Amino acid sequence: MKLAVLISGSGSNLQAFIDACEAGTLPADIAVVLSNKSEAGGLARAEAADIPTLVIDHREFESREAFDAAMVAALAPFAPDLVILAGFMRILTPAFIAAFRGRLLNIHPSLLPKYPGLHTHQRALDAGDTEAGATVHFVTEELDGGPPILFAQVAIVEGDNAALLADRVQLREHQLYPQAARWFVEGRLALQGDRALLDGEPLPPSGVDLDKVQD
Ligand code: NHR
Ligand code: GAR
């Protein structure tokens, strides 16, 4: 299976995919890495792994629809089976979703459905939560509203701040995301309408807890 990975930043989740593909724990190839930012650190990670890169700067387009159409056209020659949003920071329009619906995943740094959108860790701290985390979900038209697949919890501790919490959550993200992609690559995971199915069975509304996953 061929993956396309979309990034905007440092690409530590991209690195987790590169490592999992190289190790064979994720039986797939990353065909292309696309960034909307030319300065994204993840581009150097892709180049170091001999993966083709594309930069499409959203500021050069007059609308979100035009930007999304350019991304769909640029990805088409790579014929990705699965598209991975890995710290990709532009909200996608329905035309992009339609092109890849059912084979488009995101990792979001909260325990969905809590805290869709931005600044998730600060919001969890401000709310006095005792747990934060990250969730892999199918991407649908509703921002961070597509069905959850897999999540991991991270305890909030005394003296925490958003940066410390983000670092600890990211360590779990790097385990979580390749595992969810593996289910897809193995043909075990599917989106049916607005429901996520694993081995033909609907997943729980919050997804599966990574700590309870056997395989
Ligand atoms: N698009 C759709 N349609 N559905 C989702 O679930 C999406 C999506 C695009 C990105 C990632 C998401 C996250 O995990 C994601 C999920 C960016 C923003 C945002 O507000 C919000 C959520 C996510 C990504 N972006 C601003 C915008 O105007 C720009 C912010 C910036 O450039 O720093 O697009 O959190
Ligand atoms: C990750 O923590 C991811 O959950 C988050 O950005 C980080 C990207 O890190 N995603 C979002 O906030 C999406 N809006 P990375 O570039 O090192 O993978």
PDB file of N, CA and C and ligand atoms in Angstrom, residues 36-37 58 64 85 88-94 97 106-109 116-118 120 137-146, ligand 1:
ATOM      1  N   ASN A  36       2.391  22.257   3.397  1.00  0.00           N
ATOM      2  CA  ASN A  36       1.927  23.587   2.988  1.00  0.00           C
ATOM      3  C   ASN A  36       2.924  24.662   3.412  1.00  0.00           C
ATOM      4  N   LYS A  37       3.999  24.242   4.095  1.00  0.00           N
ATOM      5  CA  LYS A  37       5.019  25.205   4.545  1.00  0.00           C
ATOM      6  C   LYS A  37       6.389  24.745   4.051  1.00  0.00           C
ATOM      7  N   HIS A  58      -0.381  27.363   0.840  1.00  0.00           N
ATOM      8  CA  HIS A  58      -1.789  27.778   0.782  1.00  0.00           C
ATOM      9  C   HIS A  58      -1.950  29.267   0.503  1.00  0.00           C
ATOM     10  N   ARG A  64      -9.670  28.416  -0.196  1.00  0.00           N
ATOM     11  CA  ARG A  64      -9.376  27.079   0.344  1.00  0.00           C
ATOM     12  C   ARG A  64      -9.668  26.016  -0.705  1.00  0.00           C
ATOM     13  N   LEU A  85      -2.799  12.699   7.765  1.00  0.00           N
ATOM     14  CA  LEU A  85      -2.550  14.064   8.237  1.00  0.00           C
ATOM     15  C   LEU A  85      -1.698  13.957   9.497  1.00  0.00           C
ATOM     16  N   PHE A  88      -0.816  18.384  10.117  1.00  0.00           N
ATOM     17  CA  PHE A  88      -1.193  19.251   8.987  1.00  0.00           C
ATOM     18  C   PHE A  88      -2.193  20.284   9.505  1.00  0.00           C
ATOM     19  N   MET A  89      -1.945  21.556   9.239  1.00  0.00           N
ATOM     20  CA  MET A  89      -2.634  22.624   9.973  1.00  0.00           C
ATOM     21  C   MET A  89      -3.665  23.410   9.156  1.00  0.00           C
ATOM     22  N   ARG A  90      -4.055  22.932   7.984  1.00  0.00           N
ATOM     23  CA  ARG A  90      -5.085  23.638   7.208  1.00  0.00           C
ATOM     24  C   ARG A  90      -6.380  22.830   7.205  1.00  0.00           C
ATOM     25  N   ILE A  91      -7.460  23.478   7.548  1.00  0.00           N
ATOM     26  CA  ILE A  91      -8.772  22.836   7.495  1.00  0.00           C
ATOM     27  C   ILE A  91      -9.103  22.505   6.032  1.00  0.00           C
ATOM     28  N   LEU A  92      -9.555  21.279   5.800  1.00  0.00           N
ATOM     29  CA  LEU A  92      -9.802  20.780   4.441  1.00  0.00           C
ATOM     30  C   LEU A  92     -11.267  20.958   4.055  1.00  0.00           C
ATOM     31  N   THR A  93     -11.474  21.290   2.774  1.00  0.00           N
ATOM     32  CA  THR A  93     -12.832  21.516   2.270  1.00  0.00           C
ATOM     33  C   THR A  93     -13.463  20.189   1.843  1.00  0.00           C
ATOM     34  N   PRO A  94     -14.794  20.190   1.671  1.00  0.00           N
ATOM     35  CA  PRO A  94     -15.481  18.944   1.298  1.00  0.00           C
ATOM     36  C   PRO A  94     -14.937  18.294   0.020  1.00  0.00           C
ATOM     37  N   ILE A  97     -12.027  16.146   1.043  1.00  0.00           N
ATOM     38  CA  ILE A  97     -12.528  14.980   1.790  1.00  0.00           C
ATOM     39  C   ILE A  97     -13.131  13.972   0.814  1.00  0.00           C
ATOM     40  N   ASN A 106      -6.370  11.346  10.615  1.00  0.00           N
ATOM     41  CA  ASN A 106      -5.716  12.453  11.321  1.00  0.00           C
ATOM     42  C   ASN A 106      -5.370  11.996  12.732  1.00  0.00           C
ATOM     43  N   ILE A 107      -4.322  12.594  13.293  1.00  0.00           N
ATOM     44  CA  ILE A 107      -4.092  12.440  14.732  1.00  0.00           C
ATOM     45  C   ILE A 107      -4.306  13.796  15.368  1.00  0.00           C
ATOM     46  N   HIS A 108      -5.161  13.792  16.389  1.00  0.00           N
ATOM     47  CA  HIS A 108      -5.537  15.038  17.048  1.00  0.00           C
ATOM     48  C   HIS A 108      -5.087  14.969  18.506  1.00  0.00           C
ATOM     49  N   PRO A 109      -4.434  16.043  19.001  1.00  0.00           N
ATOM     50  CA  PRO A 109      -3.843  15.975  20.342  1.00  0.00           C
ATOM     51  C   PRO A 109      -4.835  16.240  21.479  1.00  0.00           C
ATOM     52  N   PRO A 116     -11.980  19.577  20.170  1.00  0.00           N
ATOM     53  CA  PRO A 116     -11.646  19.717  18.752  1.00  0.00           C
ATOM     54  C   PRO A 116     -10.997  21.083  18.521  1.00  0.00           C
ATOM     55  N   GLY A 117     -10.313  21.238  17.394  1.00  0.00           N
ATOM     56  CA  GLY A 117      -9.694  22.540  17.084  1.00  0.00           C
ATOM     57  C   GLY A 117      -8.313  22.664  17.679  1.00  0.00           C
ATOM     58  N   LEU A 118      -7.938  23.900  18.012  1.00  0.00           N
ATOM     59  CA  LEU A 118      -6.548  24.221  18.364  1.00  0.00           C
ATOM     60  C   LEU A 118      -6.371  24.378  19.889  1.00  0.00           C
ATOM     61  N   THR A 120      -5.293  22.490  22.307  1.00  0.00           N
ATOM     62  CA  THR A 120      -5.960  21.435  23.075  1.00  0.00           C
ATOM     63  C   THR A 120      -5.360  21.254  24.466  1.00  0.00           C
ATOM     64  N   HIS A 137      -8.337   9.507  14.156  1.00  0.00           N
ATOM     65  CA  HIS A 137      -9.718   9.406  13.677  1.00  0.00           C
ATOM     66  C   HIS A 137      -9.770   9.496  12.164  1.00  0.00           C
ATOM     67  N   PHE A 138     -10.835   8.938  11.593  1.00  0.00           N
ATOM     68  CA  PHE A 138     -11.121   9.174  10.179  1.00  0.00           C
ATOM     69  C   PHE A 138     -11.482  10.639  10.010  1.00  0.00           C
ATOM     70  N   VAL A 139     -10.983  11.252   8.954  1.00  0.00           N
ATOM     71  CA  VAL A 139     -11.301  12.648   8.679  1.00  0.00           C
ATOM     72  C   VAL A 139     -12.569  12.716   7.843  1.00  0.00           C
ATOM     73  N   THR A 140     -13.513  13.497   8.325  1.00  0.00           N
ATOM     74  CA  THR A 140     -14.752  13.771   7.582  1.00  0.00           C
ATOM     75  C   THR A 140     -14.881  15.282   7.440  1.00  0.00           C
ATOM     76  N   GLU A 141     -16.019  15.707   6.914  1.00  0.00           N
ATOM     77  CA  GLU A 141     -16.228  17.127   6.655  1.00  0.00           C
ATOM     78  C   GLU A 141     -16.240  17.930   7.962  1.00  0.00           C
ATOM     79  N   GLU A 142     -16.579  17.283   9.069  1.00  0.00           N
ATOM     80  CA  GLU A 142     -16.694  17.983  10.358  1.00  0.00           C
ATOM     81  C   GLU A 142     -15.332  18.013  11.052  1.00  0.00           C
ATOM     82  N   LEU A 143     -14.816  19.183  11.347  1.00  0.00           N
ATOM     83  CA  LEU A 143     -13.474  19.338  11.893  1.00  0.00           C
ATOM     84  C   LEU A 143     -13.289  18.528  13.183  1.00  0.00           C
ATOM     85  N   ASP A 144     -12.330  17.622  13.146  1.00  0.00           N
ATOM     86  CA  ASP A 144     -12.028  16.739  14.275  1.00  0.00           C
ATOM     87  C   ASP A 144     -13.265  15.986  14.758  1.00  0.00           C
ATOM     88  N   GLY A 145     -14.239  15.829  13.877  1.00  0.00           N
ATOM     89  CA  GLY A 145     -15.513  15.210  14.237  1.00  0.00           C
ATOM     90  C   GLY A 145     -15.727  13.833  13.626  1.00  0.00           C
ATOM     91  N   GLY A 146     -14.786  13.380  12.801  1.00  0.00           N
ATOM     92  CA  GLY A 146     -14.906  12.048  12.208  1.00  0.00           C
ATOM     93  C   GLY A 146     -14.711  10.975  13.267  1.00  0.00           C
TER      94      GLY A 146
HETATM   95  N1  NHR B   1     -10.208  19.033   7.774  1.00  0.00           N
HETATM   96  C1  NHR B   1     -11.416  18.458   7.907  1.00  0.00           C
HETATM   97  N2  NHR B   1     -12.324  18.722   6.970  1.00  0.00           N
HETATM   98  N3  NHR B   1     -11.730  17.663   8.947  1.00  0.00           N
HETATM   99  C2  NHR B   1     -10.824  17.430   9.904  1.00  0.00           C
HETATM  100  O1  NHR B   1     -11.163  16.631  10.902  1.00  0.00           O
HETATM  101  C3  NHR B   1      -9.540  18.020   9.831  1.00  0.00           C
HETATM  102  C4  NHR B   1      -9.269  18.838   8.730  1.00  0.00           C
HETATM  103  C5  NHR B   1      -8.023  19.456   8.592  1.00  0.00           C
HETATM  104  C6  NHR B   1      -7.059  19.300   9.556  1.00  0.00           C
HETATM  105  C7  NHR B   1      -6.316  18.473  11.767  1.00  0.00           C
HETATM  106  C8  NHR B   1      -6.842  19.309  12.953  1.00  0.00           C
HETATM  107  C9  NHR B   1      -6.258  18.881  14.284  1.00  0.00           C
HETATM  108  O2  NHR B   1      -5.949  17.687  14.474  1.00  0.00           O
HETATM  109  C10 NHR B   1      -7.329  18.516  10.678  1.00  0.00           C
HETATM  110  C11 NHR B   1      -8.553  17.864  10.815  1.00  0.00           C
HETATM  111  C12 NHR B   1      -6.029  22.793  11.714  1.00  0.00           C
HETATM  112  C13 NHR B   1      -7.005  23.555  12.355  1.00  0.00           C
HETATM  113  C14 NHR B   1      -7.102  25.038  12.114  1.00  0.00           C
HETATM  114  O3  NHR B   1      -7.870  25.720  12.769  1.00  0.00           O
HETATM  115  C15 NHR B   1      -7.888  22.907  13.197  1.00  0.00           C
HETATM  116  C16 NHR B   1      -7.822  21.540  13.367  1.00  0.00           C
HETATM  117  C17 NHR B   1      -6.856  20.781  12.721  1.00  0.00           C
HETATM  118  C18 NHR B   1      -5.957  21.417  11.897  1.00  0.00           C
HETATM  119  N4  NHR B   1      -6.334  25.592  11.145  1.00  0.00           N
HETATM  120  C19 NHR B   1      -6.320  26.995  10.747  1.00  0.00           C
HETATM  121  C20 NHR B   1      -7.069  27.204   9.412  1.00  0.00           C
HETATM  122  O4  NHR B   1      -7.530  28.343   9.200  1.00  0.00           O
HETATM  123  C21 NHR B   1      -4.916  27.516  10.531  1.00  0.00           C
HETATM  124  C22 NHR B   1      -4.039  27.367  11.724  1.00  0.00           C
HETATM  125  C23 NHR B   1      -2.548  27.513  11.385  1.00  0.00           C
HETATM  126  O5  NHR B   1      -2.184  27.650  10.195  1.00  0.00           O
HETATM  127  O6  NHR B   1      -1.750  27.442  12.325  1.00  0.00           O
HETATM  128  O7  NHR B   1      -7.130  26.267   8.567  1.00  0.00           O
HETATM  129  O8  NHR B   1      -6.160  19.692  15.221  1.00  0.00           O
END
